[in-house]
Coordinates of C-alpha atoms in Angstrom, one line a residue:
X1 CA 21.2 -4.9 -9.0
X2 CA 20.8 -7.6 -11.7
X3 CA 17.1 -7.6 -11.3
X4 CA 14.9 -4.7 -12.0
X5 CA 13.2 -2.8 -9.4
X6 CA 9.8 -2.8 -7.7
X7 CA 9.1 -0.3 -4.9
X8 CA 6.3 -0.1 -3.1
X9 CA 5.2 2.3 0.0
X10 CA 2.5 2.4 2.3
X11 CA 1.7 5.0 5.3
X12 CA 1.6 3.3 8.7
X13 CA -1.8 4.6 9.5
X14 CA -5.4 2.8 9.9
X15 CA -4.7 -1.0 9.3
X16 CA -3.5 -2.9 6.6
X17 CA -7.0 -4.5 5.6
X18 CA -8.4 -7.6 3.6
X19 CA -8.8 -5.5 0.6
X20 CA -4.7 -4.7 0.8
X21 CA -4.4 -8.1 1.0
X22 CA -6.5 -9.8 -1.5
X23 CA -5.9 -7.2 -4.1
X24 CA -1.8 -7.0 -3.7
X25 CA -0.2 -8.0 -0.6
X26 CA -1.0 -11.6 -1.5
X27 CA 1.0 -11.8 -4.4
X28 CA 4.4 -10.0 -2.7
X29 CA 5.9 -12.7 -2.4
X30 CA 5.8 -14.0 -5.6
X31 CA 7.1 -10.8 -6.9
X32 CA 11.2 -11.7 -5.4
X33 CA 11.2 -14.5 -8.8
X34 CA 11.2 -11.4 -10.8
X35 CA 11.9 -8.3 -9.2
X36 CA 14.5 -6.7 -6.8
X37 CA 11.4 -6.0 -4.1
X38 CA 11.7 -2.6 -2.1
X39 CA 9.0 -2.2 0.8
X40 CA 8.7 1.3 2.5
X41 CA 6.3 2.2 5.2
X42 CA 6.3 5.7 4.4
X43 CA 6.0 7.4 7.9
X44 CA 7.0 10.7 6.3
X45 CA 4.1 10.8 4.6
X46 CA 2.1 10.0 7.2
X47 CA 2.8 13.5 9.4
X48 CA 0.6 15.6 6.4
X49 CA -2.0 15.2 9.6
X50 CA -1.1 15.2 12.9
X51 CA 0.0 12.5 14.9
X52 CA 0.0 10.9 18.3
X53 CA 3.8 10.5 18.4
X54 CA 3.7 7.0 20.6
X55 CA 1.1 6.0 18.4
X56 CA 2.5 6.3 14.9
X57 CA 5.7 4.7 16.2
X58 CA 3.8 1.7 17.0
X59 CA 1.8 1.3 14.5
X60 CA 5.1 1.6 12.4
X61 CA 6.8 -1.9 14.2
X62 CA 3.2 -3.1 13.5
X63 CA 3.3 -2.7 9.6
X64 CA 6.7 -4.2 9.6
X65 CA 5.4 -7.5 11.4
X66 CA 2.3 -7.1 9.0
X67 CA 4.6 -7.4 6.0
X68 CA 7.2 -10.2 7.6
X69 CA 4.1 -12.0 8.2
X70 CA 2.4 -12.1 4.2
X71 CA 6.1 -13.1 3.3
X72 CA 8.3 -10.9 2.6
X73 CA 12.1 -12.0 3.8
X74 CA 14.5 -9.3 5.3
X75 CA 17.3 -11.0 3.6
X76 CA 16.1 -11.0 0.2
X77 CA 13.6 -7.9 0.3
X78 CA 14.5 -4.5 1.3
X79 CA 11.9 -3.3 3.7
X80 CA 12.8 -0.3 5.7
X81 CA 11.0 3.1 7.3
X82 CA 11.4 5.8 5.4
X83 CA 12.0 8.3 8.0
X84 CA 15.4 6.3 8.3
X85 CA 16.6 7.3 4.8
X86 CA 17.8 10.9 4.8
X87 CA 18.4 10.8 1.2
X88 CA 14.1 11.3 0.7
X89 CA 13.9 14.1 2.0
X90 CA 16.8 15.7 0.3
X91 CA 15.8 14.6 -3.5
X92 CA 12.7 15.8 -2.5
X93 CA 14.0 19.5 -2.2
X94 CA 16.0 18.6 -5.2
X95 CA 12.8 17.7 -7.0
X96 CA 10.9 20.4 -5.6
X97 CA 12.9 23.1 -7.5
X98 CA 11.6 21.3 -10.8
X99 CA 8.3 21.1 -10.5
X100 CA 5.7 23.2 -11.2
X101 CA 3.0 24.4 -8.9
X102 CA 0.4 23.9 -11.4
X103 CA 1.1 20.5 -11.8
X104 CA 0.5 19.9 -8.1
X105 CA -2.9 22.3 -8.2
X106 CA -3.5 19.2 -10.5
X107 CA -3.7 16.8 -8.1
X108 CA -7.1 15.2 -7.6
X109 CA -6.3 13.8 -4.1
X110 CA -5.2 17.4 -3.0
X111 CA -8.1 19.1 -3.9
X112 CA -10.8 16.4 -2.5
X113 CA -9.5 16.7 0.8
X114 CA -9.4 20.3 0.5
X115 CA -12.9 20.6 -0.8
X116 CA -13.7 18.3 2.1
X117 CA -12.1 20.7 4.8
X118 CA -11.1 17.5 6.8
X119 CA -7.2 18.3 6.5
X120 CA -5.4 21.3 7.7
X121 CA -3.7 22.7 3.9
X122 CA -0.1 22.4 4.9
X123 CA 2.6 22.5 2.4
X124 CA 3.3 18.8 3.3
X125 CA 0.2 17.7 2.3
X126 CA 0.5 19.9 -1.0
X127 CA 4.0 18.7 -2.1
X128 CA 3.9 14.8 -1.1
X129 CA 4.0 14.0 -4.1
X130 CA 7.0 15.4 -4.9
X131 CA 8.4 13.5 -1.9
X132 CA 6.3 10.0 -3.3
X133 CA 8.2 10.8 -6.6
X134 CA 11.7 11.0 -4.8
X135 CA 10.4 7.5 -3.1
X136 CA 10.6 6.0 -6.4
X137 CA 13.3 7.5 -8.2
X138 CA 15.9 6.8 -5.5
X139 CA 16.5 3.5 -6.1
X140 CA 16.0 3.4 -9.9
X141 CA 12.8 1.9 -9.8
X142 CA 11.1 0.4 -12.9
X143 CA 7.7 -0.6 -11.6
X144 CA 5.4 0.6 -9.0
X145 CA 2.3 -1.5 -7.8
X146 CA -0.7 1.1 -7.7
X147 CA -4.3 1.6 -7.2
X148 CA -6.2 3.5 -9.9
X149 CA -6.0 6.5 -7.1
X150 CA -2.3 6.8 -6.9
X151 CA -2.3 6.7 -11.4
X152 CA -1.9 10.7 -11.3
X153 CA 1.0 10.5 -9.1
X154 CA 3.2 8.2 -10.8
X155 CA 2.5 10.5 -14.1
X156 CA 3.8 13.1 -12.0
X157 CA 6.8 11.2 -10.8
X158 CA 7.4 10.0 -14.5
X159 CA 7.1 13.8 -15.8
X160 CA 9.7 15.0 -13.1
X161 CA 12.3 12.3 -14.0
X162 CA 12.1 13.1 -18.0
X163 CA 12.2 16.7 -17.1
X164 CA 15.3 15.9 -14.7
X165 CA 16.9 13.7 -17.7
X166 CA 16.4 16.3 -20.1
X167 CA 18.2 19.5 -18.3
X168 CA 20.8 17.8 -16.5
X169 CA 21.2 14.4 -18.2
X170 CA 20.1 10.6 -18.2
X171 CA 20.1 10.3 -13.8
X172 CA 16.8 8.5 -13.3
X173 CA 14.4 5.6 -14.5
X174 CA 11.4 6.7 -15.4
X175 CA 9.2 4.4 -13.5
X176 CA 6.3 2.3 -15.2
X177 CA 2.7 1.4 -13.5
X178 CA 3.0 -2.1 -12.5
X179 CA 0.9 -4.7 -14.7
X180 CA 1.6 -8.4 -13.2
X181 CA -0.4 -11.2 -12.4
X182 CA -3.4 -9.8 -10.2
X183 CA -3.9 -10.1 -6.6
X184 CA -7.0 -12.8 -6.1
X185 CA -10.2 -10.2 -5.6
X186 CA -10.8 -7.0 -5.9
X187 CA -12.4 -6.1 -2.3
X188 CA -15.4 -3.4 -1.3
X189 CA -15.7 -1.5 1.3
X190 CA -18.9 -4.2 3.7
X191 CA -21.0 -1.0 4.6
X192 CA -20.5 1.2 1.1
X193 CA -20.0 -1.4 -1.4
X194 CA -19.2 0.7 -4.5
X195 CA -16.4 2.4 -2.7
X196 CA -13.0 0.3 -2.0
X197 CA -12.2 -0.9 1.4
X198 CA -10.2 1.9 3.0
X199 CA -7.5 1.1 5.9
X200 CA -8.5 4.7 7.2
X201 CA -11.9 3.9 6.9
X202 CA -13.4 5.8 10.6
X203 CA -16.8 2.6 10.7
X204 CA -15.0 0.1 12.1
X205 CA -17.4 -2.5 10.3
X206 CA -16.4 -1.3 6.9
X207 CA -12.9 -2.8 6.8
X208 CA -11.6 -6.5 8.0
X209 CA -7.7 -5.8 9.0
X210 CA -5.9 -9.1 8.4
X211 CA -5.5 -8.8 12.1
X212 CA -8.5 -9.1 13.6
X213 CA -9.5 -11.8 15.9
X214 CA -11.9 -14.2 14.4
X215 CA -15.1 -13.6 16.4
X216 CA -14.3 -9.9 15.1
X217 CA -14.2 -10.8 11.4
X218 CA -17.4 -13.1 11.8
X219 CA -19.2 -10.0 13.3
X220 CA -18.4 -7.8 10.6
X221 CA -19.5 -10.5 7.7
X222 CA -23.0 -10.5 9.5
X223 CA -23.0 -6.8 9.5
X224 CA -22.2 -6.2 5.5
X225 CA -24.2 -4.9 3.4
X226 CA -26.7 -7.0 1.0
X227 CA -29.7 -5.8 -0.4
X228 CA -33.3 -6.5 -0.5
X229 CA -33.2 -9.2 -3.1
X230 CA -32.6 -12.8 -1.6
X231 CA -30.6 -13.7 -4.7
X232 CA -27.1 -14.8 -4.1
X233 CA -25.6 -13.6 -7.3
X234 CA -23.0 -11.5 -8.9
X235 CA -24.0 -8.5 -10.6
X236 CA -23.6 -4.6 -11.0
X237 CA -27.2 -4.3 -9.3
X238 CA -25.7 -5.8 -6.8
X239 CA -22.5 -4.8 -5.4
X240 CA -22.9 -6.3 -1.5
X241 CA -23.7 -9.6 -2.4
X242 CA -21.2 -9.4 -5.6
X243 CA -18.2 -8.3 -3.5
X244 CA -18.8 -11.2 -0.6
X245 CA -18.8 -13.2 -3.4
X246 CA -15.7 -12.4 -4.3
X247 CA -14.1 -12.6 -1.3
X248 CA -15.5 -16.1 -0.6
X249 CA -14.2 -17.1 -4.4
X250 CA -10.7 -15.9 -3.2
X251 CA -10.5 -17.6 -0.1
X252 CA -12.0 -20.8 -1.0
X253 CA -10.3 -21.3 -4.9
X254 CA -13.4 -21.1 -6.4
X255 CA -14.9 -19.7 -9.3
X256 CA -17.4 -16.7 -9.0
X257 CA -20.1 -19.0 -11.0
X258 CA -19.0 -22.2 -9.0
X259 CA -19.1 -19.9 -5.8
X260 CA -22.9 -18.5 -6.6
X261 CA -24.1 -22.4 -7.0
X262 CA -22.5 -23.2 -3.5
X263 CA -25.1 -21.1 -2.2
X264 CA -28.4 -21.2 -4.2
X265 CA -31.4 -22.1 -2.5
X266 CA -29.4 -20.1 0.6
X267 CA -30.0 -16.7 2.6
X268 CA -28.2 -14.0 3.4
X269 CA -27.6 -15.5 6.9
X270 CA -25.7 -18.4 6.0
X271 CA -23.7 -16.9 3.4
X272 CA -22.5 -14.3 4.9
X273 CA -21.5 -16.1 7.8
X274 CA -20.0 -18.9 5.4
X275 CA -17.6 -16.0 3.8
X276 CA -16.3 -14.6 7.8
X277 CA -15.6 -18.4 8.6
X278 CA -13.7 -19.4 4.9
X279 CA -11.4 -15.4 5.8
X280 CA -11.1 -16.6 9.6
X281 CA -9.5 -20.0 8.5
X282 CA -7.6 -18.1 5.1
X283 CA -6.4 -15.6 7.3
X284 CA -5.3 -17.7 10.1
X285 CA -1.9 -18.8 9.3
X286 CA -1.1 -14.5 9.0
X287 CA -2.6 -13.9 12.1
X288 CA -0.8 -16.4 13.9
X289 CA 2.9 -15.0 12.4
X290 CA 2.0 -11.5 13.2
X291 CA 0.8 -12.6 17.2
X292 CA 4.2 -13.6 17.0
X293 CA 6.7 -11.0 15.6
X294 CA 5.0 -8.1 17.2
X295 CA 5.9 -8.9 20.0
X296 CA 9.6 -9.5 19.4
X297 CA 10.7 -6.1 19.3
X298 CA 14.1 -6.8 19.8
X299 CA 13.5 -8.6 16.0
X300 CA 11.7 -5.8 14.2
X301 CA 14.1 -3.2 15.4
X302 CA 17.2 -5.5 13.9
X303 CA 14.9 -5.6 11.0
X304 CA 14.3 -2.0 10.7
X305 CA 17.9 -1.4 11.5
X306 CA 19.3 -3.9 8.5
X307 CA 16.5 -2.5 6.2
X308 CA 17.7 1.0 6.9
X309 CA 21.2 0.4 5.6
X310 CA 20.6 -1.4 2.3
X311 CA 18.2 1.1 1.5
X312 CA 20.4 4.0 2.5
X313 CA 23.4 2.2 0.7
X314 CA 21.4 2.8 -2.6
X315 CA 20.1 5.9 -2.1
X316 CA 23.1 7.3 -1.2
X317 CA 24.7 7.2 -4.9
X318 CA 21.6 8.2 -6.5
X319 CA 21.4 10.9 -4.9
X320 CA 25.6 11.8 -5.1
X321 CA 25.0 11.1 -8.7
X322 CA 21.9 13.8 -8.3
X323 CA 24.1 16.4 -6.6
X324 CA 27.1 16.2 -9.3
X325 CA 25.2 16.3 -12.2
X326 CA 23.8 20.0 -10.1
X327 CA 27.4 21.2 -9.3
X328 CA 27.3 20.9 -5.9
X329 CA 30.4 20.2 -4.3
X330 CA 30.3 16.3 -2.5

């Protein structure tokens, strides 16, 4: 590939939410001027809790008409289910012999859900990153779009790949944390405003999924979170009011300031019904593309089919390159 590589993966679970969108999935598009784009749903990942098997395949065709429907293009993208690609699972062994179980003690994720006692402590959900790591390193990938919660885990997969390079020689990019143009807000979760907005998130009126129908969205607007105050401003003592005004900013093309003066003199009534309606209409063209491929099956199983063997095509001399440079016979 000409281009470099940008590979990103996301679990088919909950539902992929305003925040997903505003803060990256908005921008994926734009990433194919640049960048070889490789899009994963991760379902491997995903089994780390148990799962209603009829469910989770669903959900899967869902996420793949979620992502046709922000932009992406089957015939320039690679976008594929990972449970597909037998070559994850292998590197992952392979990668499992190199790293150390202290550096996965390490992991903050694995010891909040832990401390929490909401997961049962299965080795899967101990060595995913290892697995996350082979994700990346399969397809030589130089750049990875991340949250601030998934920093620790590309270290990790960057530690593994030098340590690789150095005992059996130069085999894989060591990836880098992507740093592009930025996705157009930021977005809160609408009932705990400090805290992002989770696609697992169990109230239902903490999240807006992209895919909600428009009475639903309005609903949840009137339900956020304010404050007291009356004062339709952006500040840190304010982080309701400061993330709807964010979202309206993004939706609309206005500044945060040019935002704020829309609404002085307002309440909390009509502003927060002015930011559902300015998502209903800024989300409407989405909706409308994903009403329509999920229910082409026949479509998203080509697509998952196509998306399978490009990404297996790749993967499959990495990791033939990973097994000669260990002296196993191929």
């Amino acid at each position: 590939m000409s281009k470099k590589v940008l590979f990103t993966g996301i679990q088919p679970s909950g539902h992929l939410t305003l925040g997903s969108y505003l803060g990256t999935m908005s921008k994926w598009a734009e990433y194919r001027k640049d960048y070889q784009c490789i899009y994963s749903i991760v379902d491997l990942h995903t089994i780390t809790v148990p799962q209603e098997a009829a469910a989770l395949k669903k959900r899967t065709l869902e996420f793949i008409a979620g992502y046709l429907a922000v932009g992406l293009k089957p015939e320039e993208d690679i976008i594929f289910v990972q449970s597909n690609v037998p070559q994850h699972t292998q590197l992952a062994w392979v990668l499992n012999c190199i790293t150390y179980m202290g550096e996965l003690n390490r992991m903050t994720q694995f010891k909040e859900k832990v401390q929490r006692g909401e997961l049962n402590n299965n080795i899967g959900l101990f060595a995913y990153p290892v697995l996350q790591a082979a994700d990346i390193l399969l397809y030589d990938t130089s750049v990875v779009p991340i949250g601030e919660d998934q920093k620790q885990h590309l270290e990790l997969a960057r530690d593994i790949a030098s340590r690789f390079n150095q005992r059996f020689g130069n085999t894989f990019v060591v990836p880098e944390m992507f740093v592009g143009e930025a996705g157009l807000a930021r977005v809160k979760s609408l009932q705990e405003p400090t805290q992002k907005m989770s696609k697992s998130d169990a109230n239902q009126n903490a999240f807006v999924s992209i895919f909600d129908a428009p009475e639903q969205i309005i609903n949840k607007f009137k339900r956020a979170v304010t404050d007291s105050d009356n004062k339709i401003i952006a500040s840190a003592d304010k982080p309701g009011v400061t993330n709807l005004l964010n979202i309206y900013a993004a939706f609309s093309g206005l500044t945060l300031k040019e935002a704020e003066a829309r609404f002085e003199g307002k309440g909390y009534g009509d502003f927060k019904k002015a930011v559902g309606e300015v998502v209903v209409e800024g989300l409407k063209p989405i909706r409308d593309e994903y009403n329509k491929l999920v229910k082409d099956s026949a479509y998203l199983q080509k697509v998952v089919k196509d998306g399978a063997e490009k990404a297996q095509k790749l993967a499959s001399r990495k990791l033939e390159k990973v097994y000669k440079k260990l002296g196993f016979v191929t």
